[in-house]
mmCIF file of C-alpha atoms and ligand atoms in Angstrom:
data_model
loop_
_atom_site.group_PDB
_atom_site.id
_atom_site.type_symbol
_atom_site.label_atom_id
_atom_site.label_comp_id
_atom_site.label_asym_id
_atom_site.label_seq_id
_atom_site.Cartn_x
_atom_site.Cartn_y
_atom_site.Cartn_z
ATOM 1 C CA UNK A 1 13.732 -2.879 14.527
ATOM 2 C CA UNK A 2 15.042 -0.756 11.553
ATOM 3 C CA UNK A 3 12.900 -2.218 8.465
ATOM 4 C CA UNK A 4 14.707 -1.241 5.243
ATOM 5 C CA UNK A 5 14.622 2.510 3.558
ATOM 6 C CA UNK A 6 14.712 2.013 -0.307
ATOM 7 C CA UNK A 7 16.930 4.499 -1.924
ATOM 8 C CA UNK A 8 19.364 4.429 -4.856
ATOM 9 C CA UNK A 9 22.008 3.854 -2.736
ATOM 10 C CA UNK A 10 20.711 0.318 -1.478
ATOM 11 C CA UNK A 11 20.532 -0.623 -4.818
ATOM 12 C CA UNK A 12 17.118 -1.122 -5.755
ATOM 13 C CA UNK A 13 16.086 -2.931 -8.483
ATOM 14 C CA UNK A 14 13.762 0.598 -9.490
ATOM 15 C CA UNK A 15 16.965 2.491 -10.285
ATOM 16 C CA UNK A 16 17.686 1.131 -13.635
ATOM 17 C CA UNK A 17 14.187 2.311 -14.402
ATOM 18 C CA UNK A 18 13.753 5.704 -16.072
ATOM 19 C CA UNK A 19 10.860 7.989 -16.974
ATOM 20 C CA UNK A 20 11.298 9.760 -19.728
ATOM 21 C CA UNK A 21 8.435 12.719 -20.367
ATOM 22 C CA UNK A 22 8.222 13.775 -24.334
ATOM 23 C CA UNK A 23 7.570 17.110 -25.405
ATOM 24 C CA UNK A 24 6.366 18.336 -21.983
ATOM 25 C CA UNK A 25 3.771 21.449 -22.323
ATOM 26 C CA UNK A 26 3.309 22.319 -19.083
ATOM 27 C CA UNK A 27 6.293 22.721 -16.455
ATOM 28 C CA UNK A 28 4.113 21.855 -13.157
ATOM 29 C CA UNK A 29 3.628 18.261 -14.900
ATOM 30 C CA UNK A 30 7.115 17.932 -14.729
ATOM 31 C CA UNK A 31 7.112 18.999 -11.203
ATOM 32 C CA UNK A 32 4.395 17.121 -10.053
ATOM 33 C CA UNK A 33 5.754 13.881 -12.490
ATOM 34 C CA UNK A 34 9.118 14.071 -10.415
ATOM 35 C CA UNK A 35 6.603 14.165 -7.020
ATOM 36 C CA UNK A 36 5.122 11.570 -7.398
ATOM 37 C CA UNK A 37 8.594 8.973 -9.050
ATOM 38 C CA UNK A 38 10.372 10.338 -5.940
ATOM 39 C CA UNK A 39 7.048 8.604 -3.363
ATOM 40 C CA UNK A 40 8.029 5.821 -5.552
ATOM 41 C CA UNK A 41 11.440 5.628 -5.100
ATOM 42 C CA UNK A 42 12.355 6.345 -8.679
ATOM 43 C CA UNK A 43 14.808 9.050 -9.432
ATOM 44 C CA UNK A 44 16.208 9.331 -12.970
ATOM 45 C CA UNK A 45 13.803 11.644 -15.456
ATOM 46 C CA UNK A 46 14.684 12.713 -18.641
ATOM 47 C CA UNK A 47 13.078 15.167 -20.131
ATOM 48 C CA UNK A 48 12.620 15.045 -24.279
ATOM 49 C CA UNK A 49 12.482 18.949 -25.696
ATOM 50 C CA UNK A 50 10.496 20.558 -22.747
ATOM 51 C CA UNK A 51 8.606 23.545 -23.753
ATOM 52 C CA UNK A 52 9.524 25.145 -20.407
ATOM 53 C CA UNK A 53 12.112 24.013 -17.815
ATOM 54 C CA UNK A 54 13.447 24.933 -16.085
ATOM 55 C CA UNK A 55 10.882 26.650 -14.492
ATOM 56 C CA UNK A 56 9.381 27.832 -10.924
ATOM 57 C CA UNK A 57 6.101 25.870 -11.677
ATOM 58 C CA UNK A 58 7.692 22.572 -11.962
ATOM 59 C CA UNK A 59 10.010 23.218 -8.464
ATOM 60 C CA UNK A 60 6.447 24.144 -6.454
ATOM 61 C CA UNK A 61 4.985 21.351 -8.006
ATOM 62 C CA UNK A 62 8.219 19.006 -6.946
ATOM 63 C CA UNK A 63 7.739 19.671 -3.604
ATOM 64 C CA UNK A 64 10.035 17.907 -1.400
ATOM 65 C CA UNK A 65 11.449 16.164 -5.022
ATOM 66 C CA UNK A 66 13.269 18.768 -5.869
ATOM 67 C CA UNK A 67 16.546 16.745 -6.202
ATOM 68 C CA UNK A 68 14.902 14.443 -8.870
ATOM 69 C CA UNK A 69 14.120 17.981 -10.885
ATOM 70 C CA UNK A 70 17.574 19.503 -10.161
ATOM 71 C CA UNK A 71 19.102 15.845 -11.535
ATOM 72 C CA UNK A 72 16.907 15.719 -14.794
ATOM 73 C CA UNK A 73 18.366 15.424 -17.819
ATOM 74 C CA UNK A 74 17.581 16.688 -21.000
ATOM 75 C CA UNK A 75 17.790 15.302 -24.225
ATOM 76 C CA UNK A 76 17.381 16.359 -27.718
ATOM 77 C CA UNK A 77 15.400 12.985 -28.837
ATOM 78 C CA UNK A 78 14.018 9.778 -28.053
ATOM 79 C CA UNK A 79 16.791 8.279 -29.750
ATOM 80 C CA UNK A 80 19.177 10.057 -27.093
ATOM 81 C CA UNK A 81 16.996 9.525 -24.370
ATOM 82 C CA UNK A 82 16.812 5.602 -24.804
ATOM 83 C CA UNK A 83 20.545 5.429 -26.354
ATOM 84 C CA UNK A 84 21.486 2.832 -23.327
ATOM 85 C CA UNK A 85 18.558 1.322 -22.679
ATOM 86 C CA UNK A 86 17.899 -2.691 -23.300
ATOM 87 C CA UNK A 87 13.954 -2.276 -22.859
ATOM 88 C CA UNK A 88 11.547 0.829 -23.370
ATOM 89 C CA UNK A 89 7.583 0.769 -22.812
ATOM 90 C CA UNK A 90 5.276 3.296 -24.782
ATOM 91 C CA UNK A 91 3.127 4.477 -22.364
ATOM 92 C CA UNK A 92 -0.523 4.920 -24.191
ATOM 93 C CA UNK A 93 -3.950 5.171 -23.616
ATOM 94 C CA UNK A 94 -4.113 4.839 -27.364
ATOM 95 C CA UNK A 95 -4.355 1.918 -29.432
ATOM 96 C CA UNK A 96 -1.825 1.458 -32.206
ATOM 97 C CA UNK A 97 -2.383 -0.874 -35.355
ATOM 98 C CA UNK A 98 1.093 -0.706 -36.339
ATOM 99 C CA UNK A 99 2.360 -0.503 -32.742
ATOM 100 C CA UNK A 100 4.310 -2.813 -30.375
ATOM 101 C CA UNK A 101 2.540 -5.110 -28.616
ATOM 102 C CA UNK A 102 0.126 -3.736 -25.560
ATOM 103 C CA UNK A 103 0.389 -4.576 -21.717
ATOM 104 C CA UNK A 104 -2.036 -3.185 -18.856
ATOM 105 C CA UNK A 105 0.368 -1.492 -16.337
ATOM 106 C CA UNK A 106 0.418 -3.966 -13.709
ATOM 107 C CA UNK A 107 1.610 -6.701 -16.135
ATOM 108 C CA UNK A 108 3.681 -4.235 -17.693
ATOM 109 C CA UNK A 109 5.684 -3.333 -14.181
ATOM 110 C CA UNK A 110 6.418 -7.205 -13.938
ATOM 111 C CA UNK A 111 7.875 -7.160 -17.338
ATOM 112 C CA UNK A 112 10.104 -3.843 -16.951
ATOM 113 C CA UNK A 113 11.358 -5.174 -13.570
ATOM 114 C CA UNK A 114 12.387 -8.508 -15.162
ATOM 115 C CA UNK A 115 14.198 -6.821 -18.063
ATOM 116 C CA UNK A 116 15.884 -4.742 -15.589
ATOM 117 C CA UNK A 117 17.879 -7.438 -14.431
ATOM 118 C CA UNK A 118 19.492 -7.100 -17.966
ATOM 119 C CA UNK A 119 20.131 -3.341 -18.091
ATOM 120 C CA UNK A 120 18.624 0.102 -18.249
ATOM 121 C CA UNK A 121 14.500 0.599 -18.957
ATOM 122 C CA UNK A 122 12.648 2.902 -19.720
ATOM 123 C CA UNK A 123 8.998 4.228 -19.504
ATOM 124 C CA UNK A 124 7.927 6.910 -22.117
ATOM 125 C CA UNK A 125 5.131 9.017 -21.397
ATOM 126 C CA UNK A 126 3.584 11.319 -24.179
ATOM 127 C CA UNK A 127 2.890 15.538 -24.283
ATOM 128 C CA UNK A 128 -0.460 16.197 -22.741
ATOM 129 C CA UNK A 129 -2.786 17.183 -26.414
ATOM 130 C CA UNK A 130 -0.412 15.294 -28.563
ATOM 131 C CA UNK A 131 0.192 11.800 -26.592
ATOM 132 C CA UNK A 132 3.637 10.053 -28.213
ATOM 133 C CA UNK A 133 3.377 9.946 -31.700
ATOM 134 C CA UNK A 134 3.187 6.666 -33.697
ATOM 135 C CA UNK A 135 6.887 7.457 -34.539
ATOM 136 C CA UNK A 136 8.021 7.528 -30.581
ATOM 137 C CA UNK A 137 5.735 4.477 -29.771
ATOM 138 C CA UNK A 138 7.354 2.444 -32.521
ATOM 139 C CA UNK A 139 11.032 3.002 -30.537
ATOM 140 C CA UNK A 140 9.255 0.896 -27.978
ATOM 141 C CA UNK A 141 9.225 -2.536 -27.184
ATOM 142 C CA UNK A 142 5.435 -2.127 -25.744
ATOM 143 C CA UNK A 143 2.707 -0.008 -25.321
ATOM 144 C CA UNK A 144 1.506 0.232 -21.482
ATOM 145 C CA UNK A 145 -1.720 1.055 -20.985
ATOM 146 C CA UNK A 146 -3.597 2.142 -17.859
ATOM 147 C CA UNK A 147 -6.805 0.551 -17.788
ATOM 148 C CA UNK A 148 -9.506 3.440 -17.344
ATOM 149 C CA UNK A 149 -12.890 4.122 -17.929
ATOM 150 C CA UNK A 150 -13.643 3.488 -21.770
ATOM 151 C CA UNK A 151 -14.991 6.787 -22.939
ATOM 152 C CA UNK A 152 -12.797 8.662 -20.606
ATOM 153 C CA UNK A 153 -9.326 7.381 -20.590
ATOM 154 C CA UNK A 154 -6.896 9.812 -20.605
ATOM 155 C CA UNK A 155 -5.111 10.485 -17.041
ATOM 156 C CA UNK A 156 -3.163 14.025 -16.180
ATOM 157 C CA UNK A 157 0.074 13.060 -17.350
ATOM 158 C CA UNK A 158 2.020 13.076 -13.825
ATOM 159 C CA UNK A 159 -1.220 10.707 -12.415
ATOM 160 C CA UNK A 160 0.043 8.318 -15.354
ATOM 161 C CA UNK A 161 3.613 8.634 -14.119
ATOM 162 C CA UNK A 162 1.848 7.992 -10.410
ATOM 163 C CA UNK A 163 -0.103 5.041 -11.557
ATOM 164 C CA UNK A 164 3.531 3.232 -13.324
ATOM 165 C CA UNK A 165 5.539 4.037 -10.430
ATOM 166 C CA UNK A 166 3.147 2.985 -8.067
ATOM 167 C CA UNK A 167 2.935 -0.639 -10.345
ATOM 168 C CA UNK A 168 6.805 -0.592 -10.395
ATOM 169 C CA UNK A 169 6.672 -0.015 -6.577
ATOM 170 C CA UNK A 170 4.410 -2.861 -5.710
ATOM 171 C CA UNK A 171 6.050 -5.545 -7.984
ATOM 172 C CA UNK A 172 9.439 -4.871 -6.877
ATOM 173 C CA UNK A 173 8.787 -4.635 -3.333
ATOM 174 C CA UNK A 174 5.831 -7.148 -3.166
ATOM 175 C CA UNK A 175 6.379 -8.651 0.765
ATOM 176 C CA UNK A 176 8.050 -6.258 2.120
ATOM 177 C CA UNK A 177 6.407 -3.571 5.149
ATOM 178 C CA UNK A 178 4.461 -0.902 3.473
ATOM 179 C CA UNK A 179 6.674 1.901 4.444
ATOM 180 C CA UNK A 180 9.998 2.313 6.115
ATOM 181 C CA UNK A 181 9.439 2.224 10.123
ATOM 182 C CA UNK A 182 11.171 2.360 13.274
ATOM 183 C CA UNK A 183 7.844 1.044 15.274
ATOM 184 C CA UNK A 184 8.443 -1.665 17.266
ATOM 185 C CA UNK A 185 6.383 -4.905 15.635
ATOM 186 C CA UNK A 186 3.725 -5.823 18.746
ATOM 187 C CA UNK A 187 5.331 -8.195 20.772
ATOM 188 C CA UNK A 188 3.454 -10.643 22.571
ATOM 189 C CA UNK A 189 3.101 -13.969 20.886
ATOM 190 C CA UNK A 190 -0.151 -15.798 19.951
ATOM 191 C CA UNK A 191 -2.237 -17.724 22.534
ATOM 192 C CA UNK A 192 -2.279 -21.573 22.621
ATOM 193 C CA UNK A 193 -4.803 -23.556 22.000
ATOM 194 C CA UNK A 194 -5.215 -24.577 25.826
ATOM 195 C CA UNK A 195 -4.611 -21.137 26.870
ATOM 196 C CA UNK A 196 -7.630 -19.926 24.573
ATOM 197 C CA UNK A 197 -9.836 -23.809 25.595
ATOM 198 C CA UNK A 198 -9.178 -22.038 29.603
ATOM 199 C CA UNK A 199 -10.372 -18.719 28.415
ATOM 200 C CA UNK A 200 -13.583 -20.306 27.171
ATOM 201 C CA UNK A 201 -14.162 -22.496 30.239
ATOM 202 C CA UNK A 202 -13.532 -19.337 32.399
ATOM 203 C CA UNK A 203 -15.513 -17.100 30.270
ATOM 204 C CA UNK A 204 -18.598 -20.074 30.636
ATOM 205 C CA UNK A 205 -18.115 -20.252 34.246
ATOM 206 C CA UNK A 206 -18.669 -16.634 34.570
ATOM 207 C CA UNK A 207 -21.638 -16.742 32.275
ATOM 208 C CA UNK A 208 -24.001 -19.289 33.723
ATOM 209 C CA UNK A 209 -22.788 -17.755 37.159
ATOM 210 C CA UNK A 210 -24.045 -14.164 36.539
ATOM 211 C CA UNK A 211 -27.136 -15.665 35.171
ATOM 212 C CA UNK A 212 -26.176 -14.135 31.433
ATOM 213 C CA UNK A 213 -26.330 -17.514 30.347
ATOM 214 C CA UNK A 214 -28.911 -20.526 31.338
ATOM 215 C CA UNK A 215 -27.449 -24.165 30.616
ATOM 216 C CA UNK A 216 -30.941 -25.224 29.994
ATOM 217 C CA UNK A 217 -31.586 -23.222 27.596
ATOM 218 C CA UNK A 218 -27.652 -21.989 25.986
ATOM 219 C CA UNK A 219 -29.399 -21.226 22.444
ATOM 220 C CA UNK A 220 -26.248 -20.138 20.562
ATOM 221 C CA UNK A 221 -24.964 -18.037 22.516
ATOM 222 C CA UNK A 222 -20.785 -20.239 23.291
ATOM 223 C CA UNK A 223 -20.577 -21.080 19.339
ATOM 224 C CA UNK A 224 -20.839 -17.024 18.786
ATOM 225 C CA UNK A 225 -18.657 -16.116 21.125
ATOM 226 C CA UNK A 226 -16.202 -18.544 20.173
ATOM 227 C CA UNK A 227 -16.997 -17.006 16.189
ATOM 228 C CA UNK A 228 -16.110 -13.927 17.459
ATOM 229 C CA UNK A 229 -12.979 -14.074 19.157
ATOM 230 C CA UNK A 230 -11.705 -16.699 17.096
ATOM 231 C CA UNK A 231 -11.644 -13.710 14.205
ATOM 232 C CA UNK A 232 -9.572 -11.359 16.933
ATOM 233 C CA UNK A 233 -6.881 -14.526 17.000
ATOM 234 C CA UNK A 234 -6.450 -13.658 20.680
ATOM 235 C CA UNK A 235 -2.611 -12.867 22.132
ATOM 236 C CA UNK A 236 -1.482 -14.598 25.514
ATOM 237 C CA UNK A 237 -1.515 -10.889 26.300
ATOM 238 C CA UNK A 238 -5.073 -10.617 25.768
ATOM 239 C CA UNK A 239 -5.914 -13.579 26.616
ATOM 240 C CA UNK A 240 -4.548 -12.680 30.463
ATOM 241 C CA UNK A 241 -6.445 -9.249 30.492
ATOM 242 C CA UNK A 242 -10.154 -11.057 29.803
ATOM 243 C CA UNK A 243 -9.159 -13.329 32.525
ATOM 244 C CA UNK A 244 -8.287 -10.753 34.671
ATOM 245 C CA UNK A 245 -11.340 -9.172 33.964
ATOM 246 C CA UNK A 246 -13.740 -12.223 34.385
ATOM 247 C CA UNK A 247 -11.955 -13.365 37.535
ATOM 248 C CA UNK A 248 -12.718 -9.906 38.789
ATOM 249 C CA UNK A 249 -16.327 -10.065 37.916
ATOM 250 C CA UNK A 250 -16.383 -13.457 39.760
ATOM 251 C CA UNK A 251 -14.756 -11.731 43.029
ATOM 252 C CA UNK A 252 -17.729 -9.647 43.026
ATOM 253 C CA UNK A 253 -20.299 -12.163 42.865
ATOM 254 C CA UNK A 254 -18.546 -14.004 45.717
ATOM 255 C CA UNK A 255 -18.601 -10.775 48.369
ATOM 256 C CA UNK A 256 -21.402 -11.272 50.962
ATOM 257 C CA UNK A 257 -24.153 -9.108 50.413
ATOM 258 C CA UNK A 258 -24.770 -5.953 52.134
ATOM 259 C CA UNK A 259 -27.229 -6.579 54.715
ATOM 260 C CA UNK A 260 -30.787 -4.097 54.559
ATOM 261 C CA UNK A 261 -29.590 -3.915 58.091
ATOM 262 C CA UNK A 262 -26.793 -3.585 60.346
ATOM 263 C CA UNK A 263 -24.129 -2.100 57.890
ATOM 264 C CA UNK A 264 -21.908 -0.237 59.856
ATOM 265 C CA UNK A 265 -21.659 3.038 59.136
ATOM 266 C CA UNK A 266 -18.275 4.517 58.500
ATOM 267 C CA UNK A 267 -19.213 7.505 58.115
ATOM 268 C CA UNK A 268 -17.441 8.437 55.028
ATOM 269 C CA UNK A 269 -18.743 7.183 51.547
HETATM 270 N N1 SAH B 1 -4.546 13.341 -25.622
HETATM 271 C C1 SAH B 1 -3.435 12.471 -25.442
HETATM 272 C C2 SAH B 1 -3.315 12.084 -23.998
HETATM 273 C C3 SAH B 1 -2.305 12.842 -23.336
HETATM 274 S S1 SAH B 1 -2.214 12.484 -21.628
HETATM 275 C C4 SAH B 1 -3.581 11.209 -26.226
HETATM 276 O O1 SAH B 1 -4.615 11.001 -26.814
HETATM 277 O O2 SAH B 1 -2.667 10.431 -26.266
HETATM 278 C C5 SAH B 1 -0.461 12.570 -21.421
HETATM 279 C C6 SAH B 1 0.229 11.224 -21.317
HETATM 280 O O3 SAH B 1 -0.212 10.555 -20.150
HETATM 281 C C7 SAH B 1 -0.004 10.251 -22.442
HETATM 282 O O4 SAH B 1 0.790 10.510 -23.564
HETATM 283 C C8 SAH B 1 0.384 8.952 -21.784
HETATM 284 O O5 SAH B 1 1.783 8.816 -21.753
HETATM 285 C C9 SAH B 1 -0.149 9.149 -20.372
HETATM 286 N N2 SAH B 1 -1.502 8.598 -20.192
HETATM 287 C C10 SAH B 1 -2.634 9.249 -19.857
HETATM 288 N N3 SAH B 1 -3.675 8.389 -19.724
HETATM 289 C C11 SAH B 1 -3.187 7.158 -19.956
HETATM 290 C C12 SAH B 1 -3.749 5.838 -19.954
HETATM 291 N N4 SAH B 1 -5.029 5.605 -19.661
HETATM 292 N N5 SAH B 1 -2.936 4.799 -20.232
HETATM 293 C C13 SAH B 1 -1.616 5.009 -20.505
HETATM 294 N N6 SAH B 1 -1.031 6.232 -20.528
HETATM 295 C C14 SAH B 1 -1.796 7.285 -20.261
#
């Protein structure tokens, strides 16, 4: 079975989300910041007055995202870069008096994903000494935090774009397999209740007749057993292989025992 591959093309709801990176310093953020939207399944980056870009840093640091770097746009403003958007989210470690109100980035993802639906959003992610100015956070409709250790908050700007993506990834896709893959789900189907009641019975039998377990004295040993395979919630499959393998035991115990005496000698061994 072919489980769905998320692309732009299949039009997911994560391509009217864009990331837009102010005032970059450092070209291998922008590299690494396309990275880790393209693991995402985000695309679209703007770029706000990059101090250098394009540049070989930010291409080694794209690695296999080099399309989302070759398709960024750049813009002269934050006014330009949110021109046609409906929604925009600061994105902030900082907290703002005067600033819009502030979300933790998993509530924030809901939100953006919902106001999606209406049109183009936008996350806005600050230069790495400066952060966004007051200015650029008051464009927004929210500040998005990532919650973070207290006296040591602030992330590497592309592991903030990883964090958001990641957030945006999980809330749109919440359900759905992991990862796109052309494995083959396991096929057999669960065992029944009477298939499972046999198992037990059989599994007994074989129990009391190796001497493992003495009815007189069963401590408890069944209710653990049951504990314990009633965790792997067995599959007819399985189910038929411990059979197998209990009805084999039981073939040995019913073989006639090699006399002391007498055994005929094949010869071979
Ligand atoms: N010294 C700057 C931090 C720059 S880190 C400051 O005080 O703002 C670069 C960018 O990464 C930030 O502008 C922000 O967009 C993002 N970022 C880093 N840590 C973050 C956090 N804990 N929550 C939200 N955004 C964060």
């Amino acid at each position: 079975m072919n489980l769905p591959v998320r692309s732009r093309s299949a039009g997911s709801p994560l391509d009217r989300v864009r990331v837009v990176l102010s005032h970059t310093s450092h070209p291998g953020n922008i590299g690494a910041a396309a990275r880790a939207m393209k693991t995402m399944g985000l695309s679209r980056l703007l770029l706000i007055d990059p101090k250098r870009f394009p540049d070989d840093e930010a291409v080694a640091r794209a690695a296999g995202a080099a399309d989302v770097l070759a398709q960024a746009e750049i813009c002269a403003s934050l006014d330009a870069a949110l021109a046609d958007c409906v929604f925009a989210c600061a994105v902030s470690a900082r907290h703002r008096n005067l600033g819009p109100p502030p979300l933790a980035a998993r509530a924030a993802a809901a939100e953006i994903l919902a106001r999606a639906g209406a049109g183009e959003v936008a996350l806005v992610f600050g230069n790495e000494t400066a952060g966004l100015s007051n200015i650029e956070v008051q464009r927004c409709q929210r500040t998005v935090f990532i919650p973070a250790a207290p006296d040591y908050s602030s992330l590497n700007l592309a592991s903030a774009v990883q964090v958001l993506c990641y957030e945006l990834r999980l809330a749109a896709f919440a359900g759905l397999p992991p990862v796109a893959s052309k494995a083959v789900p396991f096929a057999s189907p669960p065992a029944s209740h009477q298939e499972v009641a046999l198992f037990f019975a059989h599994l007994e039998r074989v129990m009391i007749g190796s001497g493992f377990l003495d009815p007189q004295r069963p401590r408890r040993l069944l209710p653990k057993l049951r504990r314990l395979f009633g965790r792997a919630e067995l599959e007819r499959d399985e189910i038929n292989i411990l059979r197998g393998l209990l009805d084999a035991v039981e073939r040995k115990f019913a073989e006639p025992a090699p006399h002391a005496e007498g055994v005929p000698n094949s010869g071979t061994i």
